[in-house]
Amino acid sequence: YRSGAGETFLTRVYLLIVNTPQECVIGGQRRAVEEAVQALGTTLVEISGVTVAHCEAVAEVAQAYRELHIFETSPPPNLTFYSGAWGKAYALTRDNAANTILAHALHGLDFPKTIDAAYGDGARVFLEMGPGASCTRMIARILFERPHLARAACIAGLPEESTVLRMLAALVAERVPLNLTPLYGVATTLLLTLIYVGFAQALFSWGGIWIRESQPLIGIFLAYYLVVPYRLLVEYKKRWSYQRK
């Protein structure tokens, strides 16, 4: 578009990242960005301290940037990798990894396209391991009412231990196979498993009608009201002992 003075600013504003169908990240010359926001009639949330990337400005050093990211790859079996730039799954090879990183730097990211591709491939559970919960928030907006589970392992302002445990509890409630031995040890994990299996196989009666749908309810109950408090008590006890020393 053109400003009131007739000067073109479009070439100095770049679409860097598409977060959701209603949200994106743009960058470029400050005046151009501010005019673009004004022309679109939308709200600008400024992000400070960000380096130049996700646009054609990287083209000047594209080859060197690609060579900087050439490493041998050892992809684990039965694990699918997705490219935010290509918006699809790809085979993790030495060249493909460097190419997709360069594509991210040159052309930006299309997060909705990537999530839709994973969902189309059968993914229903999305876990965010990094700091914050921005991806979890965006996934909820992208998939909206489509059946899915999105949880973050680290949320600003919340206790670290309980955040991880609540994520695990949500997985238990959805009957996702988990190995809790690293958290609780073999004995405690075995005891909790026996309790869960025993209750889950029980029959509940309401008004003379017998049902066998207790597994999700029991999973939620045990995860939130037994497993989480137990783990928190253990952690707080360790902290208290350390502080006393």
XYZ file of C-alpha atoms in Angstrom:
245
model
C 0.000 0.000 0.000
C 1.023 3.653 -0.168
C 1.172 6.284 2.545
C -0.552 9.650 2.276
C 2.595 11.065 0.705
C 2.491 8.359 -1.958
C 5.553 6.502 -0.650
C 5.366 2.718 -0.855
C 5.990 0.884 2.435
C 4.828 -2.616 1.548
C 8.274 -3.706 0.399
C 9.705 -2.837 3.809
C 7.209 -4.859 5.839
C 7.541 -8.640 6.050
C 5.199 -11.380 7.188
C 7.507 -13.350 9.491
C 5.320 -15.873 11.291
C 1.697 -16.945 11.042
C 0.697 -17.872 14.608
C -3.016 -18.557 14.195
C -5.662 -17.744 11.577
C -6.225 -14.464 13.478
C -2.660 -13.639 14.581
C 0.682 -13.105 12.883
C 4.124 -11.570 13.398
C 5.368 -8.872 11.036
C 8.660 -7.034 10.946
C 10.632 -4.482 8.994
C 11.341 -0.789 9.133
C 9.595 0.733 12.159
C 7.746 3.425 10.226
C 6.628 0.918 7.617
C 5.379 -1.514 10.265
C 3.473 1.188 12.138
C 1.814 2.390 8.935
C 0.937 -1.172 7.952
C -0.727 -1.754 11.331
C -2.637 1.512 11.005
C -3.791 0.629 7.490
C -4.963 -2.816 8.643
C -6.805 -1.294 11.587
C -5.434 -3.842 14.017
C -3.449 -3.904 17.275
C 0.343 -3.972 17.452
C 2.128 -5.795 20.287
C 5.794 -4.884 20.014
C 8.431 -7.581 20.519
C 11.837 -6.245 21.527
C 15.257 -7.829 21.244
C 14.481 -9.920 18.152
C 17.160 -10.485 15.501
C 16.540 -10.245 11.764
C 15.165 -13.540 10.478
C 12.198 -15.183 8.752
C 12.367 -12.854 5.742
C 14.306 -12.225 2.539
C 16.858 -10.095 4.377
C 18.678 -13.360 5.144
C 19.141 -14.026 1.422
C 22.448 -12.126 1.402
C 23.996 -14.797 3.647
C 21.769 -17.753 2.744
C 24.525 -20.150 1.672
C 26.711 -19.426 4.683
C 23.692 -19.717 6.980
C 22.841 -23.127 5.533
C 26.413 -24.380 5.902
C 26.342 -23.247 9.526
C 23.554 -25.765 10.176
C 24.920 -28.848 8.429
C 25.345 -31.629 10.975
C 25.064 -35.394 10.957
C 21.597 -36.563 11.982
C 20.519 -39.592 14.013
C 16.711 -39.537 14.010
C 15.086 -41.865 16.570
C 12.837 -44.568 15.113
C 9.061 -44.079 14.960
C 9.350 -40.307 15.352
C 7.997 -37.863 12.773
C 9.556 -34.441 12.247
C 7.669 -31.443 10.873
C 8.928 -28.257 9.268
C 7.300 -25.002 10.278
C 8.446 -23.439 6.993
C 7.227 -26.251 4.741
C 4.145 -27.015 6.823
C 4.538 -30.763 6.474
C 6.458 -33.796 7.693
C 9.894 -34.502 6.260
C 12.631 -37.098 6.465
C 15.280 -35.895 8.898
C 18.473 -36.129 6.864
C 21.603 -34.017 6.968
C 20.563 -31.927 3.954
C 16.863 -31.738 4.783
C 17.587 -30.429 8.279
C 19.816 -27.652 6.912
C 17.318 -26.851 4.156
C 14.346 -26.490 6.496
C 16.326 -24.294 8.912
C 17.281 -22.066 5.976
C 13.645 -22.033 4.822
C 12.618 -20.865 8.293
C 15.119 -18.028 8.115
C 14.181 -16.981 4.568
C 10.430 -17.522 4.394
C 9.173 -17.594 7.977
C 6.866 -20.063 9.720
C 3.300 -21.133 9.057
C 2.249 -22.637 12.371
C -1.423 -23.323 11.473
C -0.401 -25.205 8.321
C 2.082 -27.292 10.329
C -0.416 -28.140 13.083
C -3.105 -28.969 10.520
C -0.649 -31.291 8.763
C 0.176 -33.096 12.023
C -3.527 -33.325 12.879
C -4.243 -34.736 9.427
C -1.564 -37.362 10.046
C -3.393 -38.462 13.207
C -1.811 -36.368 15.971
C -4.265 -35.560 18.755
C -1.989 -34.897 21.746
C 0.289 -31.844 21.659
C 2.819 -31.255 24.459
C 4.877 -28.075 24.681
C 8.242 -28.694 26.348
C 9.771 -25.239 26.055
C 9.330 -22.249 28.373
C 5.984 -20.497 28.308
C 2.752 -21.802 26.839
C 2.484 -19.755 23.653
C 2.350 -22.759 21.320
C -0.297 -24.425 23.496
C -2.407 -21.281 23.287
C -2.015 -21.113 19.509
C -2.813 -24.802 19.016
C -6.050 -24.340 20.960
C -7.022 -21.513 18.583
C -5.976 -23.400 15.455
C -7.777 -26.662 16.229
C -10.601 -24.923 18.110
C -13.435 -27.444 18.524
C -11.645 -30.353 16.866
C -10.889 -33.128 19.424
C -7.388 -32.692 20.802
C -5.309 -32.232 23.962
C -2.746 -29.411 24.218
C -0.720 -28.939 27.414
C 2.445 -27.067 28.397
C 5.160 -28.315 30.746
C 6.237 -24.822 31.773
C 3.858 -21.913 32.405
C 5.091 -18.573 33.714
C 3.947 -17.806 37.246
C 2.973 -21.377 38.128
C 4.980 -23.871 40.250
C 7.195 -25.961 38.017
C 6.482 -29.288 39.712
C 2.707 -28.936 39.714
C 2.665 -27.776 36.078
C 4.480 -30.908 34.927
C 2.312 -33.107 37.129
C -0.899 -31.562 35.851
C 0.265 -32.206 32.309
C 0.952 -35.835 33.191
C -2.408 -36.052 34.964
C -4.148 -34.856 31.803
C -2.348 -37.590 29.847
C -3.422 -40.207 32.385
C -7.017 -38.986 32.116
C -6.814 -39.383 28.325
C -5.374 -42.900 28.804
C -2.041 -42.094 27.163
C 0.525 -44.809 28.137
C 3.042 -43.349 30.593
C 6.059 -44.564 32.510
C 6.022 -42.758 35.861
C 8.908 -44.748 37.320
C 11.438 -41.878 36.942
C 9.147 -39.734 39.108
C 7.949 -42.131 41.776
C 10.225 -45.141 41.728
C 9.262 -48.723 40.972
C 7.353 -49.489 44.204
C 5.131 -46.396 44.165
C 4.441 -46.701 40.437
C 3.425 -50.336 40.853
C 1.135 -49.472 43.772
C -0.572 -46.651 41.853
C -0.970 -48.886 38.810
C -2.614 -51.618 40.870
C -4.967 -49.115 42.503
C -5.928 -47.638 39.142
C -6.496 -50.982 37.451
C -8.499 -52.274 40.405
C -10.832 -49.295 40.515
C -11.074 -49.006 36.731
C -12.405 -52.552 36.473
C -15.045 -51.994 39.133
C -18.704 -51.753 38.210
C -20.683 -48.701 39.265
C -24.407 -48.784 39.790
C -26.798 -45.852 39.524
C -30.500 -46.482 39.804
C -30.051 -50.145 39.070
C -28.272 -49.491 35.755
C -24.756 -50.962 35.621
C -22.113 -49.219 33.584
C -18.450 -49.934 32.818
C -17.231 -46.491 31.860
C -15.276 -45.667 35.001
C -11.745 -45.582 33.510
C -11.571 -41.891 32.535
C -13.224 -40.774 35.784
C -10.933 -42.884 37.929
C -7.921 -41.691 35.932
C -8.796 -38.044 36.578
C -9.518 -38.714 40.257
C -6.274 -40.554 40.933
C -4.132 -38.215 38.862
C -5.418 -34.949 40.313
C -6.305 -35.915 43.886
C -3.785 -38.624 44.748
C -0.758 -38.571 42.425
C -0.274 -34.795 42.164
C -0.529 -34.026 45.922
C 1.734 -36.967 46.755
C 4.452 -35.747 44.416
C 4.129 -32.167 45.668
C 4.425 -33.297 49.281
C 7.603 -35.191 48.449
C 9.106 -32.174 46.670
C 8.149 -29.696 49.406
C 9.573 -32.048 52.039
C 12.893 -32.111 50.178
C 12.914 -28.321 49.914
C 12.092 -27.894 53.596
C 14.883 -30.268 54.598
C 17.325 -28.368 52.393
C 16.261 -24.999 53.839
C 16.615 -26.279 57.408
C 20.163 -27.385 56.671
